[in-house]
C-alpha cells in the first residue's frame, strides 16, 4: 500500500523526535534501505481517521551533504508529500530556522508551520512572528504533551491528495513505496 510521506524538518532540539514518537507511538519504526544513502532511514507509520501515513524524522537522513538541517530539508522536499517545519516556541525564531524556511518557500512544496512546545506560555506572540515566514497558517502544538496534535493531523489530511491519486502517482514511479 502506498502511504503518503510526512517529513519532520527543523534544526536540532525543536522536538522532531518527540513528535515522531508521539505519532508513531509504540508501533515499531520501519527501516527502509534506500540505495545511495549512507544510512538506512527510520520511518514510522501512523494512522488518522482511517488513513495511514508514513512519517520520517529528517534528523535521521544523511543522504546529502553534511546532515545539516538544510541538507535534510532538501531530501524532504524531494520525497515528502507534506513537510512539517517544526519551530520551538521557547527558543524563538533563529537564523537556522529562517534558512530552512527559505528553502521550503522556494520549493513550493506543501508545508505546515508548527510552533512546537506551545505548552510554554512565555511567547504568546510567536505565532504572529511565524506568519511572517510566508508559509501560511501556524499549528500550535506540544509534541510532548499531545496538545494540538489531533488538529495538526486533520490539517495534514486536508492537504493530502485523495488516496487514489497517491496510488496512481506511485504507479508512475515518482514516489517510493513504504
Ligand atoms: P529534535 O532534536 O528536534 O529531535 O528534538 P527532541 O525531540 O529531541 O526534543 C528536544 C528537547 O525538547 C527535549 O528535551 C524534549 O523533551 C523537549 N521537547 C520536545 N517537545 C516538547 C514540547 O512539546 N514541550 C516542551 N516543553 N518540551 C519539548
PDB file of C-alpha atoms and ligand atoms in Angstrom:
ATOM      1  CA  UNK A   1       0.000   0.000   0.000  1.00  0.00           C
ATOM      2  CA  UNK A   2       1.183   3.497  -0.772  1.00  0.00           C
ATOM      3  CA  UNK A   3       1.335   5.760   2.235  1.00  0.00           C
ATOM      4  CA  UNK A   4       1.895   9.464   1.765  1.00  0.00           C
ATOM      5  CA  UNK A   5       5.142  10.557   3.360  1.00  0.00           C
ATOM      6  CA  UNK A   6       5.106  13.286   6.005  1.00  0.00           C
ATOM      7  CA  UNK A   7       8.565  14.671   6.794  1.00  0.00           C
ATOM      8  CA  UNK A   8       9.511  16.432  10.009  1.00  0.00           C
ATOM      9  CA  UNK A   9      12.128  19.096   9.398  1.00  0.00           C
ATOM     10  CA  UNK A  10      13.767  21.679  11.614  1.00  0.00           C
ATOM     11  CA  UNK A  11      17.018  22.368  13.383  1.00  0.00           C
ATOM     12  CA  UNK A  12      18.119  20.175  16.302  1.00  0.00           C
ATOM     13  CA  UNK A  13      16.125  20.377  19.546  1.00  0.00           C
ATOM     14  CA  UNK A  14      12.878  21.746  18.173  1.00  0.00           C
ATOM     15  CA  UNK A  15      11.184  18.477  19.125  1.00  0.00           C
ATOM     16  CA  UNK A  16      11.167  16.377  15.942  1.00  0.00           C
ATOM     17  CA  UNK A  17      11.907  13.052  17.572  1.00  0.00           C
ATOM     18  CA  UNK A  18       9.423  13.703  20.384  1.00  0.00           C
ATOM     19  CA  UNK A  19       6.661  14.372  17.836  1.00  0.00           C
ATOM     20  CA  UNK A  20       7.784  11.392  15.749  1.00  0.00           C
ATOM     21  CA  UNK A  21       7.461   9.131  18.766  1.00  0.00           C
ATOM     22  CA  UNK A  22       4.055  10.545  19.631  1.00  0.00           C
ATOM     23  CA  UNK A  23       2.778   9.980  16.101  1.00  0.00           C
ATOM     24  CA  UNK A  24       4.276   6.549  15.639  1.00  0.00           C
ATOM     25  CA  UNK A  25       3.664   5.516  19.246  1.00  0.00           C
ATOM     26  CA  UNK A  26       4.679   2.065  20.209  1.00  0.00           C
ATOM     27  CA  UNK A  27       4.430   0.804  16.665  1.00  0.00           C
ATOM     28  CA  UNK A  28       7.846  -0.162  15.573  1.00  0.00           C
ATOM     29  CA  UNK A  29       9.555   2.158  13.152  1.00  0.00           C
ATOM     30  CA  UNK A  30      10.477   0.629   9.824  1.00  0.00           C
ATOM     31  CA  UNK A  31      13.971   0.746   8.436  1.00  0.00           C
ATOM     32  CA  UNK A  32      13.843   1.344   4.713  1.00  0.00           C
ATOM     33  CA  UNK A  33      17.123   0.723   2.963  1.00  0.00           C
ATOM     34  CA  UNK A  34      17.454   3.170   0.091  1.00  0.00           C
ATOM     35  CA  UNK A  35      20.233   2.818  -2.438  1.00  0.00           C
ATOM     36  CA  UNK A  36      22.587   5.772  -2.404  1.00  0.00           C
ATOM     37  CA  UNK A  37      22.088   6.625   1.215  1.00  0.00           C
ATOM     38  CA  UNK A  38      24.835   6.430   3.763  1.00  0.00           C
ATOM     39  CA  UNK A  39      22.386   5.234   6.377  1.00  0.00           C
ATOM     40  CA  UNK A  40      19.156   3.366   6.474  1.00  0.00           C
ATOM     41  CA  UNK A  41      16.240   5.574   7.323  1.00  0.00           C
ATOM     42  CA  UNK A  42      13.781   5.176  10.100  1.00  0.00           C
ATOM     43  CA  UNK A  43      10.197   5.561   9.040  1.00  0.00           C
ATOM     44  CA  UNK A  44       7.167   5.128  11.204  1.00  0.00           C
ATOM     45  CA  UNK A  45       3.566   4.589  10.324  1.00  0.00           C
ATOM     46  CA  UNK A  46       0.710   6.484  11.883  1.00  0.00           C
ATOM     47  CA  UNK A  47      -2.999   6.214  11.247  1.00  0.00           C
ATOM     48  CA  UNK A  48      -5.520   9.022  11.436  1.00  0.00           C
ATOM     49  CA  UNK A  49      -9.199   8.841  10.537  1.00  0.00           C
ATOM     50  CA  UNK A  50      -8.657   5.576   8.740  1.00  0.00           C
ATOM     51  CA  UNK A  51      -5.768   6.763   6.622  1.00  0.00           C
ATOM     52  CA  UNK A  52      -2.208   5.551   7.060  1.00  0.00           C
ATOM     53  CA  UNK A  53       0.665   7.971   6.793  1.00  0.00           C
ATOM     54  CA  UNK A  54       4.395   7.312   6.731  1.00  0.00           C
ATOM     55  CA  UNK A  55       6.393   9.661   8.916  1.00  0.00           C
ATOM     56  CA  UNK A  56      10.105  10.363   8.719  1.00  0.00           C
ATOM     57  CA  UNK A  57      12.189  12.408  11.113  1.00  0.00           C
ATOM     58  CA  UNK A  58      14.696  14.045   8.812  1.00  0.00           C
ATOM     59  CA  UNK A  59      17.312  14.150  11.550  1.00  0.00           C
ATOM     60  CA  UNK A  60      17.933  10.532  10.586  1.00  0.00           C
ATOM     61  CA  UNK A  61      18.617  11.403   6.951  1.00  0.00           C
ATOM     62  CA  UNK A  62      22.235  11.625   5.924  1.00  0.00           C
ATOM     63  CA  UNK A  63      21.990  11.142   2.220  1.00  0.00           C
ATOM     64  CA  UNK A  64      23.082  14.567   1.128  1.00  0.00           C
ATOM     65  CA  UNK A  65      25.859  16.832   2.196  1.00  0.00           C
ATOM     66  CA  UNK A  66      26.698  17.175   5.820  1.00  0.00           C
ATOM     67  CA  UNK A  67      23.491  16.132   7.540  1.00  0.00           C
ATOM     68  CA  UNK A  68      22.688  19.770   8.288  1.00  0.00           C
ATOM     69  CA  UNK A  69      19.063  20.880   8.604  1.00  0.00           C
ATOM     70  CA  UNK A  70      19.339  22.369   5.113  1.00  0.00           C
ATOM     71  CA  UNK A  71      20.590  19.105   3.602  1.00  0.00           C
ATOM     72  CA  UNK A  72      17.869  17.147   5.391  1.00  0.00           C
ATOM     73  CA  UNK A  73      15.288  19.601   4.161  1.00  0.00           C
ATOM     74  CA  UNK A  74      16.386  19.089   0.568  1.00  0.00           C
ATOM     75  CA  UNK A  75      15.730  15.357   0.942  1.00  0.00           C
ATOM     76  CA  UNK A  76      12.304  16.069   2.415  1.00  0.00           C
ATOM     77  CA  UNK A  77      11.480  18.445  -0.458  1.00  0.00           C
ATOM     78  CA  UNK A  78      12.349  15.727  -2.933  1.00  0.00           C
ATOM     79  CA  UNK A  79      10.457  12.883  -1.324  1.00  0.00           C
ATOM     80  CA  UNK A  80       7.739  14.035   1.034  1.00  0.00           C
ATOM     81  CA  UNK A  81       4.118  14.686   0.210  1.00  0.00           C
ATOM     82  CA  UNK A  82       3.880  17.128   3.106  1.00  0.00           C
ATOM     83  CA  UNK A  83       6.596  18.800   5.142  1.00  0.00           C
ATOM     84  CA  UNK A  84       6.155  19.869   8.740  1.00  0.00           C
ATOM     85  CA  UNK A  85       8.515  22.698   9.660  1.00  0.00           C
ATOM     86  CA  UNK A  86       8.982  22.477  13.398  1.00  0.00           C
ATOM     87  CA  UNK A  87       9.915  25.560  15.400  1.00  0.00           C
ATOM     88  CA  UNK A  88      10.496  25.968  19.107  1.00  0.00           C
ATOM     89  CA  UNK A  89       8.181  28.374  20.900  1.00  0.00           C
ATOM     90  CA  UNK A  90      10.561  28.567  23.839  1.00  0.00           C
ATOM     91  CA  UNK A  91      13.639  29.410  21.799  1.00  0.00           C
ATOM     92  CA  UNK A  92      12.013  31.730  19.252  1.00  0.00           C
ATOM     93  CA  UNK A  93      12.976  32.046  15.611  1.00  0.00           C
ATOM     94  CA  UNK A  94      16.676  31.565  14.855  1.00  0.00           C
ATOM     95  CA  UNK A  95      18.730  32.193  11.690  1.00  0.00           C
ATOM     96  CA  UNK A  96      18.891  28.405  11.148  1.00  0.00           C
ATOM     97  CA  UNK A  97      15.074  28.303  11.199  1.00  0.00           C
ATOM     98  CA  UNK A  98      14.957  31.151   8.677  1.00  0.00           C
ATOM     99  CA  UNK A  99      17.318  29.296   6.331  1.00  0.00           C
ATOM    100  CA  UNK A 100      15.196  26.164   6.369  1.00  0.00           C
ATOM    101  CA  UNK A 101      12.031  28.233   5.873  1.00  0.00           C
ATOM    102  CA  UNK A 102      13.576  29.990   2.871  1.00  0.00           C
ATOM    103  CA  UNK A 103      14.441  26.659   1.257  1.00  0.00           C
ATOM    104  CA  UNK A 104      10.911  25.418   1.797  1.00  0.00           C
ATOM    105  CA  UNK A 105       9.352  28.608   0.432  1.00  0.00           C
ATOM    106  CA  UNK A 106      11.396  28.315  -2.747  1.00  0.00           C
ATOM    107  CA  UNK A 107      10.438  24.651  -3.140  1.00  0.00           C
ATOM    108  CA  UNK A 108       6.725  25.401  -3.408  1.00  0.00           C
ATOM    109  CA  UNK A 109       6.026  22.086  -1.621  1.00  0.00           C
ATOM    110  CA  UNK A 110       3.116  21.814   0.833  1.00  0.00           C
ATOM    111  CA  UNK A 111       4.402  22.937   4.216  1.00  0.00           C
ATOM    112  CA  UNK A 112       2.761  23.221   7.608  1.00  0.00           C
ATOM    113  CA  UNK A 113       4.481  25.560  10.045  1.00  0.00           C
ATOM    114  CA  UNK A 114       4.379  24.014  13.503  1.00  0.00           C
ATOM    115  CA  UNK A 115       5.003  26.059  16.636  1.00  0.00           C
ATOM    116  CA  UNK A 116       6.035  23.255  18.954  1.00  0.00           C
ATOM    117  CA  UNK A 117       6.417  23.422  22.743  1.00  0.00           C
ATOM    118  CA  UNK A 118       3.321  25.610  22.848  1.00  0.00           C
ATOM    119  CA  UNK A 119       2.789  24.376  26.397  1.00  0.00           C
ATOM    120  CA  UNK A 120       5.229  27.183  27.192  1.00  0.00           C
ATOM    121  CA  UNK A 121       3.218  30.358  27.514  1.00  0.00           C
ATOM    122  CA  UNK A 122       6.237  32.638  27.522  1.00  0.00           C
ATOM    123  CA  UNK A 123       5.992  33.724  23.923  1.00  0.00           C
ATOM    124  CA  UNK A 124       2.399  34.338  23.032  1.00  0.00           C
ATOM    125  CA  UNK A 125       3.424  36.476  20.050  1.00  0.00           C
ATOM    126  CA  UNK A 126       5.493  33.699  18.478  1.00  0.00           C
ATOM    127  CA  UNK A 127       2.668  32.566  16.236  1.00  0.00           C
ATOM    128  CA  UNK A 128       2.474  36.023  14.652  1.00  0.00           C
ATOM    129  CA  UNK A 129       6.222  36.074  14.163  1.00  0.00           C
ATOM    130  CA  UNK A 130       5.905  32.789  12.288  1.00  0.00           C
ATOM    131  CA  UNK A 131       3.252  34.124   9.915  1.00  0.00           C
ATOM    132  CA  UNK A 132       5.969  36.400   8.576  1.00  0.00           C
ATOM    133  CA  UNK A 133       7.769  33.336   7.254  1.00  0.00           C
ATOM    134  CA  UNK A 134       5.243  33.409   4.423  1.00  0.00           C
ATOM    135  CA  UNK A 135       4.416  29.724   4.755  1.00  0.00           C
ATOM    136  CA  UNK A 136       0.820  30.083   5.841  1.00  0.00           C
ATOM    137  CA  UNK A 137      -1.142  29.303   8.965  1.00  0.00           C
ATOM    138  CA  UNK A 138       0.655  28.109  12.059  1.00  0.00           C
ATOM    139  CA  UNK A 139      -0.270  24.994  14.018  1.00  0.00           C
ATOM    140  CA  UNK A 140       0.461  25.338  17.730  1.00  0.00           C
ATOM    141  CA  UNK A 141       1.249  22.034  19.335  1.00  0.00           C
ATOM    142  CA  UNK A 142       3.060  20.364  22.145  1.00  0.00           C
ATOM    143  CA  UNK A 143       4.533  17.129  20.888  1.00  0.00           C
ATOM    144  CA  UNK A 144       5.498  16.242  24.406  1.00  0.00           C
ATOM    145  CA  UNK A 145       2.075  16.778  25.956  1.00  0.00           C
ATOM    146  CA  UNK A 146      -0.032  15.891  22.937  1.00  0.00           C
ATOM    147  CA  UNK A 147      -1.653  19.322  22.682  1.00  0.00           C
ATOM    148  CA  UNK A 148      -2.882  20.298  19.208  1.00  0.00           C
ATOM    149  CA  UNK A 149      -1.619  17.120  17.566  1.00  0.00           C
ATOM    150  CA  UNK A 150      -5.108  15.964  16.508  1.00  0.00           C
ATOM    151  CA  UNK A 151      -5.755  19.294  14.769  1.00  0.00           C
ATOM    152  CA  UNK A 152      -2.380  19.055  13.088  1.00  0.00           C
ATOM    153  CA  UNK A 153      -3.230  15.589  11.753  1.00  0.00           C
ATOM    154  CA  UNK A 154      -6.520  16.971  10.422  1.00  0.00           C
ATOM    155  CA  UNK A 155      -4.622  19.701   8.577  1.00  0.00           C
ATOM    156  CA  UNK A 156      -2.305  17.097   7.091  1.00  0.00           C
ATOM    157  CA  UNK A 157      -5.250  15.078   5.768  1.00  0.00           C
ATOM    158  CA  UNK A 158      -6.800  18.225   4.268  1.00  0.00           C
ATOM    159  CA  UNK A 159      -3.622  18.964   2.335  1.00  0.00           C
ATOM    160  CA  UNK A 160      -3.140  15.460   1.022  1.00  0.00           C
ATOM    161  CA  UNK A 161      -4.378  14.453  -2.387  1.00  0.00           C
ATOM    162  CA  UNK A 162      -7.082  11.769  -2.249  1.00  0.00           C
ATOM    163  CA  UNK A 163      -5.704   8.276  -1.580  1.00  0.00           C
ATOM    164  CA  UNK A 164      -6.427   7.111  -5.169  1.00  0.00           C
ATOM    165  CA  UNK A 165      -4.273   9.865  -6.659  1.00  0.00           C
ATOM    166  CA  UNK A 166      -1.347   8.956  -4.457  1.00  0.00           C
ATOM    167  CA  UNK A 167      -1.651   5.366  -5.681  1.00  0.00           C
ATOM    168  CA  UNK A 168      -1.650   6.489  -9.306  1.00  0.00           C
ATOM    169  CA  UNK A 169       1.392   8.640  -8.922  1.00  0.00           C
ATOM    170  CA  UNK A 170       3.264   5.867  -7.193  1.00  0.00           C
ATOM    171  CA  UNK A 171       2.486   3.624 -10.131  1.00  0.00           C
ATOM    172  CA  UNK A 172       4.359   6.160 -12.224  1.00  0.00           C
ATOM    173  CA  UNK A 173       7.424   5.530 -10.121  1.00  0.00           C
ATOM    174  CA  UNK A 174       7.724   9.064  -8.826  1.00  0.00           C
ATOM    175  CA  UNK A 175       7.465   8.154  -5.180  1.00  0.00           C
ATOM    176  CA  UNK A 176       8.912   5.439  -3.058  1.00  0.00           C
ATOM    177  CA  UNK A 177       6.593   2.842  -1.605  1.00  0.00           C
ATOM    178  CA  UNK A 178       6.818   2.399   2.111  1.00  0.00           C
TER     179      UNK A 178
HETATM  180  P1  LIG B   1      14.895  17.072  17.926  1.00  0.00           P
HETATM  181  O1  LIG B   1      16.374  17.275  18.087  1.00  0.00           O
HETATM  182  O2  LIG B   1      14.296  18.103  17.011  1.00  0.00           O
HETATM  183  O3  LIG B   1      14.524  15.674  17.553  1.00  0.00           O
HETATM  184  O4  LIG B   1      14.230  17.394  19.378  1.00  0.00           O
HETATM  185  P2  LIG B   1      13.808  16.388  20.550  1.00  0.00           P
HETATM  186  O5  LIG B   1      12.529  15.697  20.233  1.00  0.00           O
HETATM  187  O6  LIG B   1      14.975  15.538  20.916  1.00  0.00           O
HETATM  188  O7  LIG B   1      13.467  17.432  21.728  1.00  0.00           O
HETATM  189  C1  LIG B   1      14.436  18.342  22.215  1.00  0.00           C
HETATM  190  C2  LIG B   1      14.063  18.749  23.639  1.00  0.00           C
HETATM  191  O8  LIG B   1      12.835  19.453  23.653  1.00  0.00           O
HETATM  192  C3  LIG B   1      13.889  17.553  24.577  1.00  0.00           C
HETATM  193  O9  LIG B   1      14.414  17.916  25.833  1.00  0.00           O
HETATM  194  C4  LIG B   1      12.381  17.381  24.634  1.00  0.00           C
HETATM  195  O10 LIG B   1      11.968  16.810  25.850  1.00  0.00           O
HETATM  196  C5  LIG B   1      11.912  18.828  24.528  1.00  0.00           C
HETATM  197  N1  LIG B   1      10.558  18.911  23.943  1.00  0.00           N
HETATM  198  C6  LIG B   1      10.094  18.274  22.835  1.00  0.00           C
HETATM  199  N2  LIG B   1       8.796  18.576  22.619  1.00  0.00           N
HETATM  200  C7  LIG B   1       8.427  19.412  23.621  1.00  0.00           C
HETATM  201  C8  LIG B   1       7.182  20.069  23.941  1.00  0.00           C
HETATM  202  O11 LIG B   1       6.157  19.943  23.282  1.00  0.00           O
HETATM  203  N3  LIG B   1       7.200  20.881  25.037  1.00  0.00           N
HETATM  204  C9  LIG B   1       8.306  21.045  25.809  1.00  0.00           C
HETATM  205  N4  LIG B   1       8.209  21.857  26.854  1.00  0.00           N
HETATM  206  N5  LIG B   1       9.473  20.451  25.540  1.00  0.00           N
HETATM  207  C10 LIG B   1       9.540  19.630  24.455  1.00  0.00           C
END
